[in-house]
């Protein structure tokens, strides 16, 4: 019994030391930024997003900078609630919530309202940078890759219920071409008949003219022959 006690103590000490080293090795990576919106449905709005950022640094949190997913405009985001003195400022790609430094070790709890969620998307990532009063930052911006290892600093992801599918843009209709009416064209038989008709009329006039001349000539001859008698 006496000989086993030192070994047991050494084993217990080793376990405790391993736990301490593991905790020290993880550091701020153990902290996370979470986002939630109970009952949110894709394609609807306005929707309030609740953020929670754990503090793991010696200094207090002073700001949270977030990049918005596609489909949510920075101008459509407003501060719903947050620590005393904190305000929201739109940025080029998202927004920043910040103000007086929180007490060391105090988590940042705040909420923003967005005008609407994009349609047809059920998972929305909100990469966020956590800023402390001493100038240090935690960049929670890594997105999980299917089949890949778990990110060390994962970006907060919001899961919402599916809603109306994203609208499909219809292809532009081709212009309708209306054929202009064309003047009727005489058929070949009609043209030939008209030509024959014109030729026949000309022949009748020629015959009539010859007959008239013959009658005149015959009358003159008859008069002369009578006068000779």
Short mmCIF file of C-alpha atoms in Angstrom, two decimals:
data_model
loop_
_atom_site.label_atom_id
_atom_site.label_comp_id
_atom_site.label_asym_id
_atom_site.label_seq_id
_atom_site.Cartn_x
_atom_site.Cartn_y
_atom_site.Cartn_z
CA UNK A 1 0.00 0.00 0.00
CA UNK A 2 2.77 2.44 0.92
CA UNK A 3 4.75 1.76 -2.27
CA UNK A 4 1.72 2.46 -4.51
CA UNK A 5 0.76 5.86 -3.09
CA UNK A 6 3.63 7.86 -4.71
CA UNK A 7 2.85 6.27 -8.10
CA UNK A 8 -0.83 7.13 -7.77
CA UNK A 9 0.04 10.69 -6.83
CA UNK A 10 2.34 11.00 -9.82
CA UNK A 11 -0.41 9.68 -12.14
CA UNK A 12 -2.95 12.15 -10.76
CA UNK A 13 -0.49 15.01 -11.12
CA UNK A 14 0.26 14.06 -14.70
CA UNK A 15 -3.44 14.01 -15.57
CA UNK A 16 -3.99 17.41 -13.99
CA UNK A 17 -0.95 18.85 -15.74
CA UNK A 18 -2.18 17.53 -19.08
CA UNK A 19 -5.54 19.17 -18.58
CA UNK A 20 -3.87 22.48 -17.74
CA UNK A 21 -1.62 22.31 -20.78
CA UNK A 22 -4.59 21.45 -23.01
CA UNK A 23 -6.54 24.43 -21.72
CA UNK A 24 -3.53 26.71 -22.17
CA UNK A 25 -2.98 25.42 -25.67
CA UNK A 26 -6.53 26.16 -26.77
CA UNK A 27 -6.46 29.76 -25.48
CA UNK A 28 -9.06 31.99 -27.11
CA UNK A 29 -9.82 29.28 -29.69
CA UNK A 30 -12.19 27.81 -27.11
CA UNK A 31 -14.34 30.95 -27.36
CA UNK A 32 -16.99 31.32 -30.02
CA UNK A 33 -19.36 33.87 -31.50
CA UNK A 34 -22.89 32.56 -31.88
CA UNK A 35 -25.84 33.95 -33.85
CA UNK A 36 -29.44 32.87 -33.50
CA UNK A 37 -32.85 33.94 -34.81
CA UNK A 38 -35.64 31.76 -33.36
CA UNK A 39 -38.39 31.06 -35.86
CA UNK A 40 -36.62 32.79 -38.75
CA UNK A 41 -37.66 31.73 -42.26
CA UNK A 42 -35.67 32.30 -45.45
CA UNK A 43 -37.00 35.09 -47.65
CA UNK A 44 -38.84 36.87 -44.82
CA UNK A 45 -38.24 39.99 -42.75
CA UNK A 46 -37.64 41.98 -40.75
CA UNK A 47 -35.72 39.48 -38.62
CA UNK A 48 -33.80 40.08 -35.37
CA UNK A 49 -30.44 38.28 -35.08
CA UNK A 50 -29.10 37.64 -31.58
CA UNK A 51 -25.29 37.58 -31.22
CA UNK A 52 -23.26 36.28 -28.28
CA UNK A 53 -19.48 36.68 -28.11
CA UNK A 54 -17.53 34.97 -25.29
CA UNK A 55 -14.68 36.94 -23.74
CA UNK A 56 -11.40 35.05 -23.22
CA UNK A 57 -8.87 37.89 -23.08
CA UNK A 58 -7.55 39.91 -20.16
CA UNK A 59 -9.07 43.11 -21.58
CA UNK A 60 -12.72 43.90 -22.18
CA UNK A 61 -14.48 43.67 -25.55
CA UNK A 62 -14.87 47.01 -27.34
CA UNK A 63 -16.29 46.13 -30.77
CA UNK A 64 -17.60 43.37 -33.03
CA UNK A 65 -17.10 43.71 -36.80
CA UNK A 66 -19.30 41.46 -38.97
CA UNK A 67 -19.37 40.75 -42.71
CA UNK A 68 -22.88 40.15 -44.01
CA UNK A 69 -23.77 37.23 -46.30
CA UNK A 70 -24.95 37.87 -49.85
CA UNK A 71 -28.53 39.06 -49.96
CA UNK A 72 -28.39 41.30 -46.87
CA UNK A 73 -27.42 44.95 -47.44
CA UNK A 74 -25.54 46.92 -44.73
CA UNK A 75 -28.08 49.74 -45.06
CA UNK A 76 -30.85 47.33 -44.00
CA UNK A 77 -29.29 46.53 -40.59
CA UNK A 78 -30.09 48.36 -37.35
CA UNK A 79 -29.16 47.83 -33.69
CA UNK A 80 -31.96 46.19 -31.71
CA UNK A 81 -30.16 45.88 -28.36
CA UNK A 82 -26.66 45.84 -26.91
CA UNK A 83 -24.37 46.93 -24.07
CA UNK A 84 -24.84 50.43 -22.70
CA UNK A 85 -23.27 53.03 -24.96
CA UNK A 86 -22.77 50.70 -27.92
CA UNK A 87 -23.87 51.82 -31.39
CA UNK A 88 -24.03 50.29 -34.86
CA UNK A 89 -22.08 51.63 -37.82
CA UNK A 90 -22.60 50.25 -41.37
CA UNK A 91 -19.43 49.24 -43.23
CA UNK A 92 -18.71 48.46 -46.86
CA UNK A 93 -19.39 44.73 -46.37
CA UNK A 94 -21.43 44.60 -43.18
CA UNK A 95 -21.57 46.45 -39.87
CA UNK A 96 -19.69 47.18 -36.64
CA UNK A 97 -21.22 47.21 -33.18
CA UNK A 98 -19.11 48.76 -30.44
CA UNK A 99 -18.61 51.31 -27.72
CA UNK A 100 -17.12 51.52 -24.23
CA UNK A 101 -15.05 48.50 -23.23
CA UNK A 102 -16.94 45.83 -21.33
CA UNK A 103 -15.55 44.61 -18.00
CA UNK A 104 -12.80 42.03 -18.40
CA UNK A 105 -14.28 38.56 -18.86
CA UNK A 106 -17.81 39.82 -19.66
CA UNK A 107 -19.40 38.39 -22.81
CA UNK A 108 -20.81 40.71 -25.47
CA UNK A 109 -24.53 40.22 -25.94
CA UNK A 110 -26.23 42.24 -28.67
CA UNK A 111 -28.90 41.95 -31.36
CA UNK A 112 -29.41 43.51 -34.79
CA UNK A 113 -32.47 43.66 -37.00
CA UNK A 114 -32.16 43.00 -40.74
CA UNK A 115 -34.76 44.15 -43.24
CA UNK A 116 -35.02 40.67 -44.75
CA UNK A 117 -33.29 37.33 -45.23
CA UNK A 118 -32.35 36.10 -48.71
CA UNK A 119 -34.75 33.60 -50.25
CA UNK A 120 -33.75 30.00 -50.93
CA UNK A 121 -30.85 29.97 -48.40
CA UNK A 122 -31.07 28.08 -45.10
CA UNK A 123 -27.50 28.60 -43.80
CA UNK A 124 -25.98 32.08 -43.54
CA UNK A 125 -22.41 32.71 -42.36
CA UNK A 126 -21.54 35.92 -40.47
CA UNK A 127 -17.72 36.13 -40.25
CA UNK A 128 -16.95 38.32 -37.22
CA UNK A 129 -13.85 39.95 -35.76
CA UNK A 130 -13.87 40.43 -31.98
CA UNK A 131 -11.89 43.49 -30.80
CA UNK A 132 -10.51 43.98 -27.25
CA UNK A 133 -9.50 47.13 -25.41
CA UNK A 134 -5.80 46.19 -25.54
CA UNK A 135 -5.90 46.09 -29.37
CA UNK A 136 -5.95 42.30 -29.73
CA UNK A 137 -8.48 40.66 -32.00
CA UNK A 138 -10.09 37.26 -32.48
CA UNK A 139 -11.05 36.64 -36.12
CA UNK A 140 -13.98 34.23 -36.16
CA UNK A 141 -14.05 34.04 -39.94
CA UNK A 142 -13.25 30.44 -40.93
CA UNK A 143 -16.04 28.60 -42.71
CA UNK A 144 -16.49 24.85 -42.46
CA UNK A 145 -15.65 22.82 -45.57
CA UNK A 146 -17.71 19.64 -46.14
CA UNK A 147 -15.51 16.66 -45.36
CA UNK A 148 -12.73 18.87 -44.00
CA UNK A 149 -11.45 19.37 -40.43
CA UNK A 150 -13.39 21.51 -37.99
CA UNK A 151 -12.24 25.15 -38.20
CA UNK A 152 -10.23 26.45 -35.25
CA UNK A 153 -11.91 29.87 -35.44
CA UNK A 154 -15.31 29.12 -37.02
CA UNK A 155 -17.52 31.90 -38.29
CA UNK A 156 -20.96 32.10 -36.68
CA UNK A 157 -23.58 30.41 -38.87
CA UNK A 158 -27.32 31.06 -38.76
CA UNK A 159 -29.65 28.21 -39.72
CA UNK A 160 -33.19 29.20 -40.76
CA UNK A 161 -36.23 27.33 -42.01
CA UNK A 162 -36.67 27.08 -45.79
CA UNK A 163 -39.17 29.46 -47.25
CA UNK A 164 -40.26 30.47 -50.72
CA UNK A 165 -37.68 29.43 -53.36
CA UNK A 166 -35.61 32.21 -54.85
CA UNK A 167 -37.40 33.80 -57.83
CA UNK A 168 -36.18 32.72 -61.23
CA UNK A 169 -35.53 35.47 -63.75
CA UNK A 170 -37.43 34.59 -66.96
CA UNK A 171 -35.54 34.71 -70.23
CA UNK A 172 -36.42 37.76 -72.34
CA UNK A 173 -39.01 36.97 -74.99
CA UNK A 174 -37.86 37.25 -78.58
CA UNK A 175 -39.55 40.07 -80.52
CA UNK A 176 -42.47 39.01 -82.73
CA UNK A 177 -41.94 39.82 -86.40
CA UNK A 178 -45.15 40.73 -88.25
CA UNK A 179 -44.95 40.21 -92.02
CA UNK A 180 -46.17 43.21 -94.03
CA UNK A 181 -48.79 42.44 -96.68
CA UNK A 182 -47.48 42.49 -100.23
CA UNK A 183 -49.27 43.62 -103.38
CA UNK A 184 -50.89 40.74 -105.30
CA UNK A 185 -48.91 39.55 -108.28
CA UNK A 186 -50.72 38.57 -111.45
CA UNK A 187 -50.28 34.99 -112.40
CA UNK A 188 -48.70 33.95 -115.68
CA UNK A 189 -51.98 32.73 -117.26
CA UNK A 190 -53.68 36.03 -116.43
CA UNK A 191 -50.84 37.98 -118.00
CA UNK A 192 -50.95 35.78 -121.09
CA UNK A 193 -54.73 36.19 -121.37
CA UNK A 194 -54.40 39.94 -121.10
CA UNK A 195 -51.76 39.93 -123.81
CA UNK A 196 -53.92 37.76 -126.07
CA UNK A 197 -56.89 40.04 -125.47
CA UNK A 198 -54.85 43.08 -126.45
CA UNK A 199 -53.56 41.35 -129.57
CA UNK A 200 -57.10 40.30 -130.65
CA UNK A 201 -58.43 43.85 -130.30
CA UNK A 202 -55.60 45.17 -132.42
CA UNK A 203 -56.38 42.66 -135.17
CA UNK A 204 -60.06 43.66 -135.25
CA UNK A 205 -59.17 47.31 -135.62
CA UNK A 206 -56.78 46.54 -138.45
CA UNK A 207 -59.38 44.49 -140.31
CA UNK A 208 -61.99 47.23 -139.85
CA UNK A 209 -59.59 49.83 -141.18
CA UNK A 210 -58.79 47.74 -144.26
CA UNK A 211 -62.48 47.14 -144.90
CA UNK A 212 -63.21 50.85 -144.65
CA UNK A 213 -60.46 51.72 -147.09
CA UNK A 214 -61.73 49.06 -149.48
CA UNK A 215 -65.25 50.48 -149.32
CA UNK A 216 -64.02 53.98 -150.04
CA UNK A 217 -61.89 52.79 -152.92
CA UNK A 218 -64.80 50.78 -154.35
CA UNK A 219 -67.09 53.81 -154.14
CA UNK A 220 -64.67 55.98 -155.98
CA UNK A 221 -64.19 53.39 -158.67
CA UNK A 222 -67.93 52.99 -159.11
CA UNK A 223 -68.44 56.71 -159.55
CA UNK A 224 -65.69 56.99 -162.12
CA UNK A 225 -66.93 54.07 -164.11
CA UNK A 226 -70.45 55.58 -164.16
CA UNK A 227 -69.18 58.90 -165.31
CA UNK A 228 -67.39 57.26 -168.19
CA UNK A 229 -70.62 55.85 -169.45
#
